[in-house]
Amino acid sequence: KAGVTQTPRYLIKTRGQQVTLSCSPISGHRSVSWYQQTPGQGLQFLFEYFSETQRNKGNFPGRFSGRQFSNSRSEMNVSTLELGDSALYLCASSARPGANVLTFGAGSRLTVL
Amino acid sequence: DQQVKQNSPSLSVQEGRISILNCDYTNSMFDYFLWYKKYPAEGPTFLISISSIKDKNEDGRFTVFLNKSAKHLSLHIVPSQPGDSAVYFCAASGWSGAGSYQLTFGKGTKLSVIP
């Protein structure tokens, strides 16, 4: 079966712009989590969605937001981009919320200039 | 305040020898631990896990050891192969207090296995 699909894979934005990233989970998986990976901080949890509801949120500013649709696809949005937002954004899916074994997508590499 | 720490950013090992990757945690409420492996341009993939009620779990060449009193776990790879070269993330699971369990990851250790 198809894995977790993230689009776009690469994108470049300038400071102050906003960006929307998309994630399609494995078929049948209803929980989607988002992580930010940077060299200095490793993998940091952004938020988790299940059945279109945000179940959990990490310690990120309100510029970071997300949503989940009825087909379990999820989007995350970052507004007023800062240089420090440059990172690999990873989406992971699981059948239930709070699962330990996650299936990750390949990520969206965001560069903010 | 980092609750899961991988203090070695990188590790180089000769092919055929043992690789030992270490991880420390501070939150005593963590009750399940995992290792994920990540190759460049790919997402992390689950490798092996251990419950807090055990002190060892083995899967082929990979063994994870847990020392609860020291809040320390380690991943042993024997024998190491060039294909094991990747970034390894330690992760711990605990109740987030917000209605579900949550995984907390370390910063990762880049393993290079030299042929």
Short mmCIF file of C-alpha atoms in Angstrom, two decimals:
data_model
loop_
_atom_site.label_atom_id
_atom_site.label_comp_id
_atom_site.label_asym_id
_atom_site.label_seq_id
_atom_site.Cartn_x
_atom_site.Cartn_y
_atom_site.Cartn_z
CA LYS A 1 0.00 0.00 0.00
CA ALA A 2 1.09 3.59 -0.59
CA GLY A 3 3.14 5.23 2.14
CA VAL A 4 2.79 8.65 3.67
CA THR A 5 2.94 11.29 0.96
CA GLN A 6 4.12 14.82 1.63
CA THR A 7 3.98 17.71 -0.79
CA PRO A 8 5.82 19.73 -1.78
CA ARG A 9 9.15 18.01 -1.18
CA TYR A 10 11.17 21.21 -1.44
CA LEU A 11 10.24 24.86 -1.28
CA ILE A 12 11.88 28.22 -0.82
CA LYS A 13 10.14 31.17 0.77
CA THR A 14 11.17 34.59 1.98
CA ARG A 15 10.73 36.04 5.44
CA GLY A 16 7.23 37.23 6.17
CA GLN A 17 5.56 34.88 3.71
CA GLN A 18 3.38 31.99 4.67
CA VAL A 19 3.53 28.34 3.64
CA THR A 20 1.15 25.41 3.54
CA LEU A 21 2.40 21.83 3.59
CA SER A 22 0.28 18.80 2.80
CA CYS A 23 0.30 15.24 4.08
CA SER A 24 -1.66 12.22 2.91
CA PRO A 25 -1.50 9.37 5.44
CA ILE A 26 -1.44 5.67 4.77
CA SER A 27 -4.86 4.46 3.73
CA GLY A 28 -6.85 3.60 6.84
CA HIS A 29 -4.67 5.65 9.16
CA ARG A 30 -6.68 8.37 10.85
CA SER A 31 -4.03 9.93 13.05
CA VAL A 32 -1.51 12.39 11.63
CA SER A 33 1.38 13.97 13.51
CA TRP A 34 3.75 16.70 12.40
CA TYR A 35 7.37 17.12 13.43
CA GLN A 36 10.02 19.72 12.72
CA GLN A 37 13.57 18.49 12.20
CA THR A 38 16.50 20.84 12.49
CA PRO A 39 20.20 20.00 12.92
CA GLY A 40 20.37 21.61 16.33
CA GLN A 41 17.10 20.38 17.84
CA GLY A 42 16.42 17.02 16.27
CA LEU A 43 12.79 16.00 15.86
CA GLN A 44 10.37 18.29 17.64
CA PHE A 45 6.67 17.56 17.93
CA LEU A 46 4.35 20.14 16.41
CA PHE A 47 0.84 18.68 16.68
CA GLU A 48 -1.30 15.60 16.25
CA TYR A 49 -4.68 15.30 14.58
CA PHE A 50 -7.22 12.52 14.80
CA SER A 51 -10.68 12.54 13.28
CA GLU A 52 -10.28 16.19 12.26
CA THR A 53 -9.52 17.24 15.84
CA GLN A 54 -6.23 18.45 17.23
CA ARG A 55 -5.37 16.00 20.01
CA ASN A 56 -2.03 17.34 21.10
CA LYS A 57 0.18 20.34 20.48
CA GLY A 58 3.89 20.91 20.95
CA ASN A 59 5.64 24.01 22.19
CA PHE A 60 5.56 26.10 19.04
CA PRO A 61 4.24 29.65 18.52
CA GLY A 62 0.78 30.29 17.17
CA ARG A 63 2.25 30.97 13.71
CA PHE A 64 2.27 27.21 13.33
CA SER A 65 -1.16 25.73 12.73
CA GLY A 66 -2.70 22.70 11.17
CA ARG A 67 -5.88 20.98 10.25
CA GLN A 68 -7.18 17.61 9.18
CA PHE A 69 -9.83 16.86 6.64
CA SER A 70 -12.54 14.20 6.67
CA ASN A 71 -10.39 11.95 4.43
CA SER A 72 -7.61 12.14 7.08
CA ARG A 73 -5.36 14.26 4.88
CA SER A 74 -3.67 16.99 6.87
CA GLU A 75 -2.16 20.36 6.20
CA MET A 76 0.09 22.52 8.30
CA ASN A 77 0.54 26.22 7.83
CA VAL A 78 3.30 28.53 8.98
CA SER A 79 2.56 32.24 8.77
CA THR A 80 4.97 35.19 8.90
CA LEU A 81 7.95 32.99 8.16
CA GLU A 82 11.21 33.55 9.99
CA LEU A 83 14.70 32.40 9.05
CA GLY A 84 14.61 29.94 11.94
CA ASP A 85 11.65 28.15 10.39
CA SER A 86 13.99 26.63 7.82
CA ALA A 87 13.73 22.92 8.52
CA LEU A 88 12.56 19.56 7.35
CA TYR A 89 8.90 19.14 8.22
CA LEU A 90 7.92 15.52 8.70
CA CYS A 91 4.46 14.08 8.75
CA ALA A 92 3.71 10.70 10.30
CA SER A 93 0.58 8.62 10.36
CA SER A 94 -0.79 5.86 12.56
CA ALA A 95 -4.04 4.00 12.97
CA ARG A 96 -4.79 5.53 16.36
CA PRO A 97 -3.70 8.61 18.28
CA GLY A 98 -0.76 8.34 20.61
CA ALA A 99 0.69 5.34 18.77
CA ASN A 100 4.36 4.66 19.34
CA VAL A 101 5.18 3.22 15.96
CA LEU A 102 4.69 5.91 13.38
CA THR A 103 5.07 5.76 9.62
CA PHE A 104 6.80 8.86 8.39
CA GLY A 105 6.75 10.56 5.04
CA ALA A 106 9.94 11.76 3.39
CA GLY A 107 9.32 15.31 4.55
CA SER A 108 9.02 18.79 3.09
CA ARG A 109 12.25 20.75 3.09
CA LEU A 110 11.51 24.43 3.72
CA THR A 111 14.15 27.08 3.21
CA VAL A 112 13.39 30.62 4.35
CA LEU A 113 15.55 33.36 2.84
CA ASP B 1 14.63 21.31 28.70
CA GLN B 2 15.43 18.24 26.67
CA GLN B 3 13.85 15.11 28.13
CA VAL B 4 15.55 12.69 25.73
CA LYS B 5 19.25 13.19 25.19
CA GLN B 6 21.61 11.66 22.69
CA ASN B 7 24.93 13.14 23.67
CA SER B 8 26.94 11.79 20.76
CA PRO B 9 26.11 13.60 17.52
CA SER B 10 28.16 11.13 15.52
CA LEU B 11 29.82 7.73 15.75
CA SER B 12 32.18 5.91 13.36
CA VAL B 13 32.61 2.14 13.49
CA GLN B 14 34.46 -0.39 11.37
CA GLU B 15 32.37 -2.86 9.42
CA GLY B 16 31.88 -6.06 11.39
CA ARG B 17 32.41 -4.44 14.77
CA ILE B 18 29.79 -3.50 17.34
CA SER B 19 28.02 -0.13 17.23
CA ILE B 20 26.68 1.19 20.53
CA LEU B 21 24.37 4.18 20.48
CA ASN B 22 23.37 5.73 23.78
CA CYS B 23 20.35 7.64 24.99
CA ASP B 24 19.44 9.19 28.35
CA TYR B 25 16.08 10.43 29.51
CA THR B 26 14.95 12.55 32.42
CA ASN B 27 11.20 11.94 32.65
CA SER B 28 10.49 8.94 34.89
CA MET B 29 6.95 8.76 33.46
CA PHE B 30 8.21 7.49 30.12
CA ASP B 31 7.15 3.87 29.81
CA TYR B 32 8.05 2.85 26.28
CA PHE B 33 11.18 3.47 24.27
CA LEU B 34 11.95 3.20 20.59
CA TRP B 35 14.72 3.63 18.08
CA TYR B 36 14.11 5.03 14.63
CA LYS B 37 16.57 5.05 11.75
CA LYS B 38 16.72 7.77 9.12
CA TYR B 39 18.47 7.73 5.77
CA PRO B 40 19.03 11.01 3.85
CA ALA B 41 16.01 12.15 1.85
CA GLU B 42 13.77 9.62 3.61
CA GLY B 43 11.57 9.77 6.67
CA PRO B 44 12.54 7.98 9.88
CA THR B 45 11.59 4.30 10.06
CA PHE B 46 10.89 2.30 13.18
CA LEU B 47 13.71 -0.04 14.14
CA ILE B 48 13.17 -1.60 17.56
CA SER B 49 11.41 -0.84 20.83
CA ILE B 50 11.34 -1.84 24.48
CA SER B 51 8.79 -1.58 27.22
CA SER B 52 9.76 -0.24 30.61
CA ILE B 53 8.96 -3.60 32.18
CA LYS B 54 11.82 -5.21 30.26
CA ASP B 55 15.55 -4.61 30.26
CA LYS B 56 16.43 -6.12 26.90
CA ASN B 57 14.86 -6.66 23.52
CA GLU B 58 16.56 -8.32 20.58
CA ASP B 59 15.75 -8.38 16.89
CA GLY B 60 18.37 -9.93 14.68
CA ARG B 61 21.50 -7.81 14.74
CA PHE B 62 19.80 -5.13 16.86
CA THR B 63 19.47 -5.22 20.64
CA VAL B 64 18.12 -2.49 22.87
CA PHE B 65 19.02 -2.40 26.56
CA LEU B 66 17.13 -0.40 29.17
CA ASN B 67 18.47 0.61 32.56
CA LYS B 68 15.56 2.25 34.33
CA SER B 69 17.44 3.18 37.47
CA ALA B 70 19.98 5.08 35.39
CA LYS B 71 17.34 6.33 32.94
CA HIS B 72 19.54 5.09 30.16
CA LEU B 73 19.03 2.99 27.07
CA SER B 74 21.38 1.82 24.40
CA LEU B 75 21.16 0.28 20.96
CA HIS B 76 23.70 -2.36 20.01
CA ILE B 77 24.24 -3.34 16.39
CA VAL B 78 26.29 -6.49 15.88
CA PRO B 79 27.88 -6.89 13.42
CA SER B 80 27.72 -3.41 11.92
CA GLN B 81 27.26 -3.18 8.17
CA PRO B 82 27.77 -0.25 5.77
CA GLY B 83 24.01 -0.20 5.15
CA ASP B 84 23.53 0.67 8.81
CA SER B 85 25.03 4.10 8.17
CA ALA B 86 22.19 6.48 9.03
CA VAL B 87 20.96 8.85 11.71
CA TYR B 88 19.47 7.02 14.70
CA PHE B 89 16.85 8.71 16.83
CA CYS B 90 15.98 7.58 20.32
CA ALA B 91 12.35 8.20 21.29
CA ALA B 92 10.38 7.86 24.50
CA SER B 93 6.64 7.61 24.97
CA GLY B 94 4.67 9.04 27.85
CA TRP B 95 1.29 10.48 28.70
CA SER B 96 1.18 13.99 27.35
CA GLY B 97 -1.47 15.15 29.77
CA ALA B 98 -3.49 16.37 26.82
CA GLY B 99 -5.44 13.23 26.16
CA SER B 100 -2.95 10.93 24.47
CA TYR B 101 0.52 9.52 24.55
CA GLN B 102 3.24 11.48 22.85
CA LEU B 103 6.64 10.56 21.46
CA THR B 104 9.61 12.67 22.48
CA PHE B 105 12.68 12.33 20.28
CA GLY B 106 16.35 12.91 20.89
CA LYS B 107 18.51 14.95 18.55
CA GLY B 108 19.89 11.87 16.80
CA THR B 109 23.27 10.19 16.37
CA LYS B 110 24.79 9.86 12.92
CA LEU B 111 26.35 6.42 12.57
CA SER B 112 28.97 5.84 9.89
CA VAL B 113 30.04 2.26 9.28
CA ILE B 114 33.37 2.18 7.49
CA PRO B 115 33.95 -0.72 5.08
#
